[in-house]
Coordinates of C-alpha atoms in Angstrom, one line a residue:
Chain A
X732 CA 0.4 -45.1 27.8
X733 CA 0.2 -42.0 25.6
X734 CA 3.0 -41.5 23.0
X735 CA 3.6 -37.9 21.9
X736 CA 5.2 -37.6 18.5
X737 CA 7.4 -34.6 18.1
X738 CA 9.7 -32.6 20.4
X739 CA 9.1 -29.1 19.2
X740 CA 7.0 -26.6 21.2
X741 CA 3.8 -28.5 20.5
X742 CA 5.1 -31.9 21.5
X743 CA 6.9 -30.8 24.7
X744 CA 4.0 -28.6 25.8
X745 CA 1.6 -31.4 25.1
X746 CA 3.8 -33.9 27.1
X747 CA 4.1 -31.5 29.9
X748 CA 0.3 -30.8 30.2
X749 CA -0.5 -34.5 29.9
X750 CA 2.0 -35.4 32.6
X751 CA 0.7 -32.7 34.8
X752 CA -2.8 -34.1 34.3
X753 CA -1.6 -37.4 35.7
X754 CA -1.4 -39.3 32.5
X755 CA 1.4 -41.7 31.6
X756 CA 3.4 -40.2 28.7
X757 CA 6.4 -41.1 26.6
X758 CA 7.9 -39.2 23.7
X759 CA 8.9 -40.3 20.2
X760 CA 10.9 -37.9 18.1
X761 CA 10.3 -38.2 14.4
X762 CA 13.0 -37.4 11.8
X763 CA 13.3 -33.8 10.6
X764 CA 13.9 -30.4 12.1
X765 CA 11.5 -28.6 14.3
X766 CA 10.2 -25.2 13.4
X767 CA 10.4 -24.3 17.1
X768 CA 14.1 -24.3 16.9
X769 CA 14.0 -21.2 14.7
X770 CA 11.2 -19.4 16.5
X771 CA 11.5 -15.8 17.9
X772 CA 10.1 -16.8 21.3
X773 CA 8.0 -13.7 21.6
X774 CA 5.0 -14.0 23.8
X775 CA 3.1 -11.2 22.2
X776 CA -0.7 -11.8 22.2
X777 CA -1.5 -8.1 21.8
X778 CA 1.0 -7.3 18.9
X779 CA -0.2 -10.4 17.0
X780 CA -3.7 -9.0 17.0
X781 CA -2.6 -6.7 14.2
X782 CA -3.0 -9.5 11.7
X783 CA -4.5 -12.4 13.7
X784 CA -8.1 -13.0 14.9
X785 CA -9.1 -12.1 18.4
X786 CA -8.8 -15.8 19.4
X787 CA -5.0 -15.6 19.2
X788 CA -5.0 -12.8 21.8
X789 CA -7.5 -14.7 24.0
X790 CA -5.6 -18.0 23.9
X791 CA -2.2 -16.4 24.1
X792 CA -2.8 -14.2 27.2
X793 CA -1.9 -16.9 29.6
X794 CA 1.3 -18.0 27.7
X795 CA 3.8 -15.9 29.7
X796 CA 2.4 -17.2 33.0
X797 CA 2.4 -20.8 31.8
X798 CA 6.0 -20.6 30.7
X799 CA 7.2 -18.6 33.7
X800 CA 5.8 -21.3 36.0
X801 CA 7.8 -24.0 34.2
X802 CA 11.0 -22.7 32.7
X803 CA 13.6 -20.0 33.7
X804 CA 14.4 -17.1 31.5
X805 CA 10.9 -15.6 30.7
X806 CA 11.4 -11.9 30.5
X807 CA 8.4 -9.8 31.1
X808 CA 9.7 -6.6 29.6
X809 CA 7.1 -5.9 27.0
X810 CA 7.4 -5.2 23.3
X811 CA 8.5 -2.0 21.7
X812 CA 7.0 -1.3 18.2
X813 CA 8.7 1.4 16.2
X814 CA 8.6 2.8 12.6
X815 CA 10.8 5.1 10.6
X816 CA 9.4 8.6 10.4
X817 CA 8.4 7.9 6.7
X818 CA 6.3 4.9 7.8
X819 CA 4.3 6.7 10.5
X820 CA 1.1 5.5 8.9
X821 CA 2.1 1.9 9.6
X822 CA 2.4 2.8 13.3
X823 CA -1.1 4.4 13.3
X824 CA -2.5 1.4 11.6
X825 CA -0.8 -1.0 14.0
X826 CA -2.2 1.0 17.0
X827 CA -5.7 0.9 15.6
X828 CA -5.6 -2.9 15.0
X829 CA -4.3 -3.8 18.5
X830 CA -4.9 -3.2 22.2
X831 CA -2.8 -3.1 25.3
X832 CA -0.3 -0.5 24.1
X833 CA 0.7 3.0 25.1
X834 CA 2.0 5.6 22.7
X835 CA 5.6 6.7 23.3
X836 CA 7.6 9.7 22.1
X837 CA 11.3 9.8 21.6
X838 CA 12.0 10.4 25.3
X839 CA 9.8 7.4 26.2
X840 CA 11.6 5.2 23.8
X841 CA 15.0 6.2 25.1
X842 CA 13.8 5.6 28.7
X843 CA 13.0 2.0 27.7
X844 CA 15.9 1.3 25.3
X845 CA 18.8 3.8 25.8
X846 CA 20.5 2.3 22.8
X847 CA 17.8 3.8 20.6
X848 CA 18.2 7.3 21.9
X849 CA 17.5 9.9 19.1
X850 CA 16.6 7.3 16.5
X851 CA 12.8 7.2 16.7
X852 CA 10.3 9.8 17.6
X853 CA 7.2 7.6 17.9
X854 CA 6.5 4.1 19.1
X855 CA 4.1 1.8 20.8
X856 CA 4.9 0.0 24.1
X857 CA 3.1 -3.3 24.8
X858 CA 3.9 -3.6 28.5
X859 CA 2.2 -6.9 29.2
X860 CA 4.2 -9.0 26.7
X861 CA 7.2 -11.2 27.3
X862 CA 9.8 -13.2 25.5
X863 CA 12.0 -16.2 26.1
X864 CA 14.8 -18.2 24.4
X865 CA 12.9 -21.0 22.5
X866 CA 15.8 -23.5 22.6
X867 CA 16.5 -22.9 26.3
X868 CA 12.8 -23.1 27.1
X869 CA 12.3 -26.4 25.3
X870 CA 15.5 -27.8 26.9
X871 CA 14.1 -26.9 30.3
X872 CA 10.7 -28.5 29.6
X873 CA 12.5 -31.7 28.4
X874 CA 14.7 -31.8 31.5
X875 CA 11.6 -31.5 33.8
X876 CA 9.9 -34.3 31.9
X877 CA 13.0 -36.5 32.2
X878 CA 13.1 -35.7 35.9
X879 CA 9.5 -36.9 36.2
X880 CA 10.5 -40.2 34.6
X881 CA 9.1 -39.6 31.1
X882 CA 10.9 -41.6 28.5
X883 CA 12.3 -40.1 25.3
X884 CA 13.0 -41.6 21.9
X885 CA 10.6 -44.5 22.4
X886 CA 8.7 -46.5 19.8
X887 CA 5.1 -45.3 19.5
X888 CA 2.6 -47.3 21.4
X889 CA -0.8 -46.7 23.0
X890 CA -2.7 -43.5 22.3
X891 CA -0.9 -41.3 19.8
X892 CA -0.7 -37.6 20.1
X893 CA 0.8 -36.3 16.9
X894 CA 2.7 -33.0 17.2
X895 CA 4.9 -33.4 14.2
X896 CA 4.3 -29.9 12.7
X897 CA 4.5 -29.8 9.0
X898 CA 5.6 -33.4 8.8
X899 CA 2.1 -34.4 9.8
X900 CA 0.9 -33.4 6.3
X901 CA 0.9 -37.1 5.5
X902 CA -2.2 -37.3 7.7
X903 CA -3.5 -33.8 7.7
X904 CA -3.9 -32.7 4.0
X905 CA -5.4 -29.3 5.1
X906 CA -2.0 -28.3 6.6
X907 CA 0.2 -26.0 4.5
X908 CA 3.7 -24.7 5.0
X909 CA 4.6 -21.1 5.5
X910 CA 8.3 -20.7 5.1
X911 CA 10.2 -18.5 7.6
X912 CA 13.8 -17.4 7.5
X913 CA 15.9 -15.9 10.4
X914 CA 19.4 -14.9 11.4
X915 CA 21.2 -15.0 14.7
X916 CA 23.4 -12.0 15.2
X917 CA 26.1 -11.1 17.8
X918 CA 26.6 -7.4 18.3
X919 CA 28.8 -6.5 21.2
X920 CA 27.9 -2.8 20.8
X921 CA 24.2 -3.1 21.2
X922 CA 22.2 -3.8 24.3
X923 CA 18.4 -4.2 24.1
X924 CA 16.0 -5.4 26.8
X925 CA 13.0 -6.4 24.9
X926 CA 11.8 -7.4 21.4
X927 CA 11.8 -4.6 19.0
X928 CA 9.4 -4.7 16.1
X929 CA 10.1 -2.4 13.1
X930 CA 7.1 -1.7 11.0
X931 CA 7.6 -1.3 7.3
X932 CA 5.1 -1.8 4.5
X933 CA 7.2 -4.4 2.8
X934 CA 10.1 -5.4 5.0
X935 CA 8.9 -5.6 8.6
X936 CA 11.2 -7.3 11.1
X937 CA 11.7 -8.0 14.7
X938 CA 14.8 -8.3 16.8
X939 CA 14.6 -10.4 20.0
X940 CA 17.4 -10.2 22.5
X941 CA 18.8 -13.5 23.5
X942 CA 21.3 -12.3 26.1
X943 CA 25.1 -12.0 25.8
X944 CA 24.6 -9.4 23.0
X945 CA 23.0 -11.9 20.7
X946 CA 19.8 -11.2 18.8
X947 CA 17.4 -13.2 16.8
X948 CA 16.4 -11.3 13.6
X949 CA 13.3 -12.5 11.9
X950 CA 11.3 -13.5 10.1
X951 CA 10.1 -13.8 6.6
X952 CA 6.6 -15.2 5.8
X953 CA 6.6 -17.0 2.4
X954 CA 3.9 -19.2 1.1
X955 CA 6.3 -22.0 0.1
X956 CA 7.1 -25.6 0.7
X957 CA 10.8 -25.1 0.2
X958 CA 12.8 -25.7 3.4
X959 CA 16.2 -24.9 1.8
X960 CA 18.6 -22.3 3.2
X961 CA 17.8 -18.6 3.6
X962 CA 17.9 -16.7 0.3
X963 CA 20.1 -13.7 -0.4
X964 CA 17.0 -11.6 -0.9
X965 CA 15.6 -12.4 2.5
X966 CA 19.0 -11.9 4.1
X967 CA 19.4 -8.5 2.5
X968 CA 15.8 -7.4 3.4
X969 CA 16.1 -8.6 7.0
X970 CA 19.5 -7.0 7.5
X971 CA 18.5 -3.8 5.8
X972 CA 15.5 -3.6 8.2
X973 CA 17.8 -4.3 11.2
X974 CA 20.1 -1.6 10.0
X975 CA 17.2 0.8 10.2
X976 CA 16.7 -0.2 13.8
X977 CA 20.3 0.5 14.6
X978 CA 23.3 1.1 12.3
X979 CA 25.7 -0.6 14.6
X980 CA 24.1 -3.9 13.6
X981 CA 26.1 -3.5 10.4
X982 CA 29.0 -4.6 12.5
X983 CA 27.3 -7.6 13.9
X984 CA 28.5 -11.1 13.4
X985 CA 26.1 -13.5 11.7
X986 CA 26.4 -16.5 13.9
X987 CA 23.6 -18.6 12.4
X988 CA 21.0 -18.5 9.6
X989 CA 18.0 -20.6 9.5
X990 CA 14.9 -21.5 7.4
X991 CA 12.0 -23.7 8.3
X992 CA 8.4 -24.5 7.6
X993 CA 5.6 -23.3 9.9
X994 CA 2.6 -25.6 9.9
X995 CA -0.7 -23.7 9.3
X996 CA -4.3 -24.4 8.4
X997 CA -6.2 -22.2 6.0
X998 CA -7.4 -19.8 8.8
X999 CA -3.9 -19.8 10.5
X1000 CA -5.5 -21.0 13.7
X1001 CA -4.2 -24.1 15.5
X1002 CA -6.5 -27.0 16.6
X1003 CA -6.6 -30.1 18.8
X1004 CA -8.5 -32.7 16.8
X1005 CA -9.0 -36.5 16.8
X1006 CA -8.7 -38.0 13.4
X1007 CA -8.2 -41.6 12.1
X1008 CA -7.3 -43.0 15.5
X1009 CA -4.9 -40.4 16.8
X1010 CA -4.9 -36.9 18.3
X1011 CA -3.4 -34.0 16.5
X1012 CA -2.1 -30.8 18.0
X1013 CA -1.0 -28.8 15.0
X1014 CA -1.3 -25.6 12.9
X1015 CA 0.5 -23.4 15.3
X1016 CA 1.7 -21.2 12.4
X1017 CA 3.8 -18.3 13.8
X1018 CA 2.3 -18.7 17.2
X1019 CA 4.1 -21.8 18.6
X1020 CA 5.3 -20.5 21.9
X1021 CA 2.3 -18.2 22.3
X1022 CA -0.4 -20.8 21.7
X1023 CA 1.1 -24.2 22.4
X1024 CA 0.3 -23.9 26.2
X1025 CA -3.4 -23.2 25.7
X1026 CA -3.7 -26.0 23.0
X1027 CA -1.8 -28.4 25.2
X1028 CA -4.2 -27.7 28.1
X1029 CA -7.1 -28.2 25.7
X1030 CA -5.6 -31.6 24.8
X1031 CA -5.1 -32.6 28.4
X1032 CA -8.7 -31.7 29.2
X1033 CA -10.0 -33.8 26.4
X1034 CA -7.8 -36.8 27.1
X1035 CA -8.8 -36.8 30.8
X1036 CA -12.5 -36.7 30.0
X1037 CA -12.6 -39.1 27.1
X1038 CA -11.7 -42.7 27.9
X1039 CA -8.7 -44.0 26.0
X1040 CA -10.1 -46.1 23.1
X1041 CA -8.6 -49.6 22.7
X1042 CA -6.5 -49.7 19.6
X1043 CA -4.2 -52.3 18.2
X1044 CA -1.8 -49.7 17.0
Chain B
X1424 CA -15.7 -6.4 -18.7
X1425 CA -14.4 -8.2 -21.8
X1426 CA -10.6 -8.7 -22.2
X1427 CA -8.9 -11.0 -24.6
X1428 CA -12.2 -12.3 -25.9
X1429 CA -13.2 -13.3 -22.4
X1430 CA -16.2 -12.0 -20.5
X1431 CA -15.1 -11.7 -16.9
X1432 CA -18.5 -11.2 -15.3
X1433 CA -17.0 -8.7 -12.9
X1434 CA -15.1 -5.5 -13.2
X1435 CA -13.1 -6.0 -10.0
X1436 CA -9.8 -7.8 -9.9
X1437 CA -8.2 -8.7 -6.5
X1438 CA -4.6 -9.3 -5.5
X1439 CA -3.9 -12.1 -3.1
X1440 CA -1.0 -10.9 -0.9
X1441 CA -0.8 -9.8 2.7
X1442 CA -4.1 -11.3 3.9
X1443 CA -4.3 -12.5 7.5
X1444 CA -4.9 -16.0 6.3
X1445 CA -5.8 -17.9 3.1
X1446 CA -9.3 -18.6 4.6
X1447 CA -9.9 -14.8 4.9
X1448 CA -8.6 -14.3 1.4
X1449 CA -11.1 -16.9 0.0
X1450 CA -14.0 -15.3 1.9
X1451 CA -12.9 -11.8 0.6
X1452 CA -12.8 -13.0 -3.0
X1453 CA -16.3 -14.4 -2.7
X1454 CA -17.6 -11.3 -0.9
X1455 CA -16.1 -9.0 -3.5
X1456 CA -17.6 -10.9 -6.5
X1457 CA -14.2 -10.6 -8.2
X1458 CA -13.8 -12.9 -11.2
X1459 CA -10.0 -12.6 -11.5
X1460 CA -7.3 -12.8 -8.8
X1461 CA -3.6 -12.0 -9.4
X1462 CA -0.9 -14.2 -7.8
X1463 CA 2.8 -13.6 -7.5
X1464 CA 5.2 -16.4 -8.0
X1465 CA 8.4 -14.4 -8.0
X1466 CA 8.8 -15.3 -4.4
X1467 CA 6.0 -17.5 -3.2
X1468 CA 6.0 -21.2 -3.9
X1469 CA 8.5 -21.5 -6.7
X1470 CA 9.0 -24.9 -5.0
X1471 CA 5.3 -25.7 -4.6
X1472 CA 2.9 -24.5 -2.0
X1473 CA -0.3 -25.3 -0.3
X1474 CA -1.5 -21.7 -0.8
X1475 CA -2.5 -21.8 -4.5
X1476 CA -5.0 -24.7 -4.2
X1477 CA -6.8 -22.7 -1.6
X1478 CA -7.1 -19.7 -4.1
X1479 CA -8.1 -22.0 -6.9
X1480 CA -10.8 -23.4 -4.8
X1481 CA -12.4 -19.9 -4.7
X1482 CA -13.3 -20.5 -8.4
X1483 CA -11.6 -17.5 -9.8
X1484 CA -9.7 -17.1 -13.0
X1485 CA -6.0 -16.8 -12.0
X1486 CA -3.9 -13.9 -13.5
X1487 CA -0.3 -14.6 -12.6
X1488 CA 1.9 -11.6 -12.2
X1489 CA 5.6 -10.7 -12.4
X1490 CA 5.6 -8.6 -9.3
X1491 CA 9.1 -8.0 -8.0
X1492 CA 10.8 -8.3 -11.4
X1493 CA 13.3 -5.5 -12.2
X1494 CA 14.3 -6.3 -15.8
X1495 CA 12.6 -7.4 -19.0
X1496 CA 14.5 -10.8 -18.9
X1497 CA 13.5 -11.5 -15.3
X1498 CA 9.9 -10.7 -16.1
X1499 CA 9.9 -13.0 -19.2
X1500 CA 11.4 -15.9 -17.3
X1501 CA 8.8 -15.4 -14.5
X1502 CA 6.0 -15.3 -17.0
X1503 CA 7.1 -18.6 -18.6
X1504 CA 7.3 -20.2 -15.2
X1505 CA 3.8 -18.9 -14.5
X1506 CA 2.4 -20.3 -17.8
X1507 CA 3.7 -23.7 -16.9
X1508 CA 2.4 -23.6 -13.4
X1509 CA -1.1 -22.2 -13.9
X1510 CA -1.7 -23.3 -17.5
X1511 CA -2.8 -19.9 -18.7
X1512 CA -1.5 -17.5 -21.3
X1513 CA -2.5 -14.5 -19.2
X1514 CA 0.2 -12.6 -17.5
X1515 CA 0.0 -9.4 -15.6
X1516 CA 3.3 -7.8 -16.6
X1517 CA 5.1 -5.7 -13.9
X1518 CA 8.6 -4.5 -14.5
X1519 CA 9.6 -2.3 -11.6
X1520 CA 11.9 0.6 -12.2
X1521 CA 12.6 1.6 -8.6
X1522 CA 12.5 -0.5 -5.5
X1523 CA 11.1 2.3 -3.3
X1524 CA 8.4 3.8 -5.5
X1525 CA 7.6 0.6 -7.3
X1526 CA 7.1 2.7 -10.4
X1527 CA 6.9 0.8 -13.6
X1528 CA 10.0 0.9 -15.9
X1529 CA 8.3 1.8 -19.2
X1530 CA 11.2 0.9 -21.4
X1531 CA 11.7 -2.6 -20.0
X1532 CA 7.9 -3.0 -19.9
X1533 CA 7.5 -2.4 -23.6
X1534 CA 10.5 -4.7 -24.4
X1535 CA 9.1 -7.5 -22.2
X1536 CA 5.6 -7.1 -23.6
X1537 CA 6.9 -7.5 -27.2
X1538 CA 8.8 -10.7 -26.3
X1539 CA 5.8 -12.2 -24.4
X1540 CA 3.2 -11.4 -27.1
X1541 CA 5.5 -13.0 -29.6
X1542 CA 5.6 -16.1 -27.4
X1543 CA 1.8 -16.3 -27.3
X1544 CA 1.1 -14.6 -24.0
X1545 CA -1.9 -12.3 -23.5
X1546 CA -0.3 -9.5 -21.6
X1547 CA -1.9 -7.2 -19.0
X1548 CA 0.8 -4.5 -18.6
X1549 CA 1.0 -2.5 -15.4
X1550 CA 1.9 1.0 -16.7
X1551 CA 1.6 4.7 -15.9
X1552 CA -0.9 7.0 -17.5
X1553 CA 1.6 8.1 -20.2
X1554 CA -0.1 8.0 -23.5
X1555 CA 2.9 7.2 -25.7
X1556 CA 4.0 4.3 -23.4
X1557 CA 0.4 3.1 -23.8
X1558 CA 0.6 3.3 -27.6
X1559 CA 3.9 1.4 -27.6
X1560 CA 2.3 -1.3 -25.5
X1561 CA -0.7 -1.6 -27.9
X1562 CA 1.8 -1.6 -30.8
X1563 CA 3.6 -4.5 -29.1
X1564 CA 0.3 -6.4 -29.1
X1565 CA -1.2 -5.7 -25.7
X1566 CA -5.0 -5.5 -25.9
X1567 CA -5.6 -4.2 -22.4
X1568 CA -3.7 -1.5 -20.4
X1569 CA -3.4 -1.2 -16.7
X1570 CA -2.5 2.4 -15.7
X1571 CA -1.7 3.0 -12.0
X1572 CA -3.9 5.1 -9.9
X1573 CA -1.0 5.9 -7.5
X1574 CA 2.1 4.0 -6.3
X1575 CA 1.5 0.4 -5.3
X1576 CA 0.0 0.1 -1.8
X1577 CA -0.1 3.8 -1.2
X1578 CA -3.9 4.1 -1.0
X1579 CA -3.7 7.6 -2.6
X1580 CA -6.5 6.9 -5.1
X1581 CA -6.4 8.5 -8.6
X1582 CA -3.4 10.8 -8.1
X1583 CA -3.5 12.1 -11.7
X1584 CA -7.2 12.2 -12.4
X1585 CA -7.0 14.6 -15.4
X1586 CA -4.3 12.5 -17.0
X1587 CA -6.3 9.3 -16.5
X1588 CA -9.3 11.0 -18.0
X1589 CA -7.2 11.9 -21.0
X1590 CA -5.9 8.4 -21.3
X1591 CA -9.5 7.1 -21.3
X1592 CA -10.4 9.5 -24.1
X1593 CA -7.2 8.6 -26.0
X1594 CA -7.8 4.8 -25.9
X1595 CA -11.6 4.6 -26.4
X1596 CA -11.6 1.0 -27.5
X1597 CA -8.8 -0.5 -25.4
X1598 CA -10.0 -2.0 -22.1
X1599 CA -8.4 0.1 -19.3
X1600 CA -8.0 -1.2 -15.8
X1601 CA -6.8 1.1 -13.0
X1602 CA -4.2 -1.0 -11.1
X1603 CA -2.6 0.0 -7.8
X1604 CA -2.9 2.9 -5.4
X1605 CA -6.7 2.5 -4.7
X1606 CA -7.3 2.9 -1.0
X1607 CA -11.1 3.4 -0.7
X1608 CA -14.2 2.2 -2.4
X1609 CA -15.1 5.8 -3.3
X1610 CA -11.8 5.9 -5.4
X1611 CA -12.7 2.7 -7.2
X1612 CA -16.2 4.0 -7.9
X1613 CA -14.7 7.2 -9.3
X1614 CA -12.5 5.3 -11.7
X1615 CA -15.5 3.3 -12.9
X1616 CA -17.6 6.5 -13.2
X1617 CA -14.8 8.0 -15.4
X1618 CA -15.3 5.1 -17.8
X1619 CA -12.5 2.7 -16.8
X1620 CA -13.4 -0.9 -17.5
X1621 CA -12.1 -2.3 -14.3
X1622 CA -10.2 -1.9 -11.1
X1623 CA -7.4 -4.1 -9.6
X1624 CA -6.5 -3.7 -6.0
X1625 CA -5.0 -5.6 -3.1
X1626 CA -3.7 -3.8 0.0
X1627 CA -6.9 -1.8 0.6
X1628 CA -8.7 -5.0 1.2
X1629 CA -6.0 -7.2 2.6
X1630 CA -4.9 -4.7 5.3
X1631 CA -8.4 -3.5 6.2
X1632 CA -9.6 -4.1 9.7
X1633 CA -12.2 -6.5 8.3
X1634 CA -11.0 -7.6 4.8
X1635 CA -14.1 -9.5 4.0
X1636 CA -16.4 -6.6 4.7
X1637 CA -14.1 -4.3 2.8
X1638 CA -14.0 -6.6 -0.2
X1639 CA -17.8 -6.5 -0.3
X1640 CA -17.7 -2.7 -0.1
X1641 CA -15.3 -2.6 -3.1
X1642 CA -17.5 -4.9 -5.1
X1643 CA -20.5 -2.7 -4.5
X1644 CA -18.5 0.5 -5.3
X1645 CA -17.2 -0.9 -8.6
X1646 CA -20.8 -2.0 -9.6
X1647 CA -22.2 1.4 -8.6
X1648 CA -19.5 3.3 -10.5
X1649 CA -20.0 1.2 -13.6
X1650 CA -23.8 1.6 -13.4
X1651 CA -23.4 5.4 -13.0
X1652 CA -21.1 5.6 -16.0
X1653 CA -23.6 3.7 -18.1
X1654 CA -26.4 5.8 -16.8
X1655 CA -24.8 9.0 -17.9
X1656 CA -23.5 11.4 -15.3
X1657 CA -24.6 15.0 -15.3
X1658 CA -21.7 17.4 -16.0
X1659 CA -20.8 19.6 -13.0
X1660 CA -21.8 23.3 -13.3
X1661 CA -20.7 26.4 -11.4
X1662 CA -24.3 27.6 -10.5
X1663 CA -27.0 26.1 -8.4
X1664 CA -29.7 24.6 -10.5
X1665 CA -33.0 24.3 -8.6
X1666 CA -34.3 20.8 -8.6
X1667 CA -37.8 21.8 -7.6
X1668 CA -39.8 23.6 -10.2
X1669 CA -40.6 27.2 -9.2
X1670 CA -43.4 27.7 -11.7
X1671 CA -46.6 28.6 -9.9
X1672 CA -44.9 29.5 -6.6
X1673 CA -45.9 32.9 -5.0
X1674 CA -43.5 35.6 -6.0
X1675 CA -43.0 36.9 -2.6
X1676 CA -40.7 39.7 -3.6
X1677 CA -43.4 41.1 -5.9
X1678 CA -46.2 40.8 -3.3
X1679 CA -44.2 42.5 -0.6
X1680 CA -43.2 45.3 -2.9

């Protein structure tokens, strides 16, 4: 029996991949919130290349297909990257640091997102990207596992696969926290079909449609261990940036705010590793939904090759 | 460069924001040869963070800064927090006058510098090239000045080159570090050729396609510029000056005539 600790993106993807590999799996949920609950749910391997190493693009390319095969609600509508006229250099820099995009003028932007008509004259369209609703996707994975007879909320036994995110710092001292803050908005006057990324030298943001005129607005990246509520500063910066995307967002209802801690290693690249008698899938940083499938498949490959060691714990 | 009775061993100072990862940052610091890195605690890690140990492992001296502060009081409070956290009297004093231009507020800057010096800090003020503001900061007890090259993160280089040259001449014995606005190694080299004692930069390295390679390029540029300054640059002239001696060459014009 393998026990997966953690029910965020890492844990549920690991449990899914292990179950699909024919291994007997159960889940134990540790205390504490999951960073996945606050994720954007963008499957954007090409956009992320702007600041991430090529490995993120390589590992993330298959994510949309993996999710699409397992959960409903994966939208393959691409990503639209825009910048205010004054920050045109940011757009040029973004284009030079990424692939898989086409340049759009105002007409092209309007054709994709009629709500943005007349607002931006230049943008980049990443056609091969996708997005999903993280909470719905995780609920769907959990339902599938339950249907396959996987037990939840069990006491850990057998081989341990630790997917506890930042809580695993008690065993992984190299892990650090990168605080992220987000808001959920409801804006009846705004319809968008795909994630919008607004480039800005200091206050970049993204807006991910969640259906029913709700939007996830995120996210800050702060080198901090503090998991407390979103700050006024971050709220103002994020909402100001959202206002630059569309002024009607000033009328939006703030239906939720959130702040959580992303688990990251020094190079911001996740790993599957075996340490002190247990497996760890961790360090997903801001790429949980993008990279968890690839990491989970790596884990399954290693666990089906290596015989399960005999441990008293 | 020698500041506050300390030999730094390098004339390059690096900021630590906006890197793709702490691992890349640590490699960039090493590649650049920088002896000092600035860190911001206005926002990051007031509650503890796994980020700073990674920077401290790079073996650099830490220069905490008050980036993001908009008033003298805010800057003083932040400086006191930084002293407790990093156990250093050094503080890079930034008091921002405008959120868009990030231009220093010289009035609040001088006020905060006076308070901090009185409390035993060794202050590195981020200022403009204004001579009188510089004098007031020196009067307040600052023994180094950090004039901007251009607005923070703009990459415009030395926007007011003549004014910076005047400032260098006006403060011959005060260490001057060009801080902010540097976008390319050539601009850093130029500042060093002009006789500035050091260069502080962040975005040009952190946002480069390959931050580590760019950090190395800046380290080389700063060294080259400093060496050129010490070697004595020739003054520009408005006429060509043949570099090959013409003595003994056939005077073809005469022969053909």
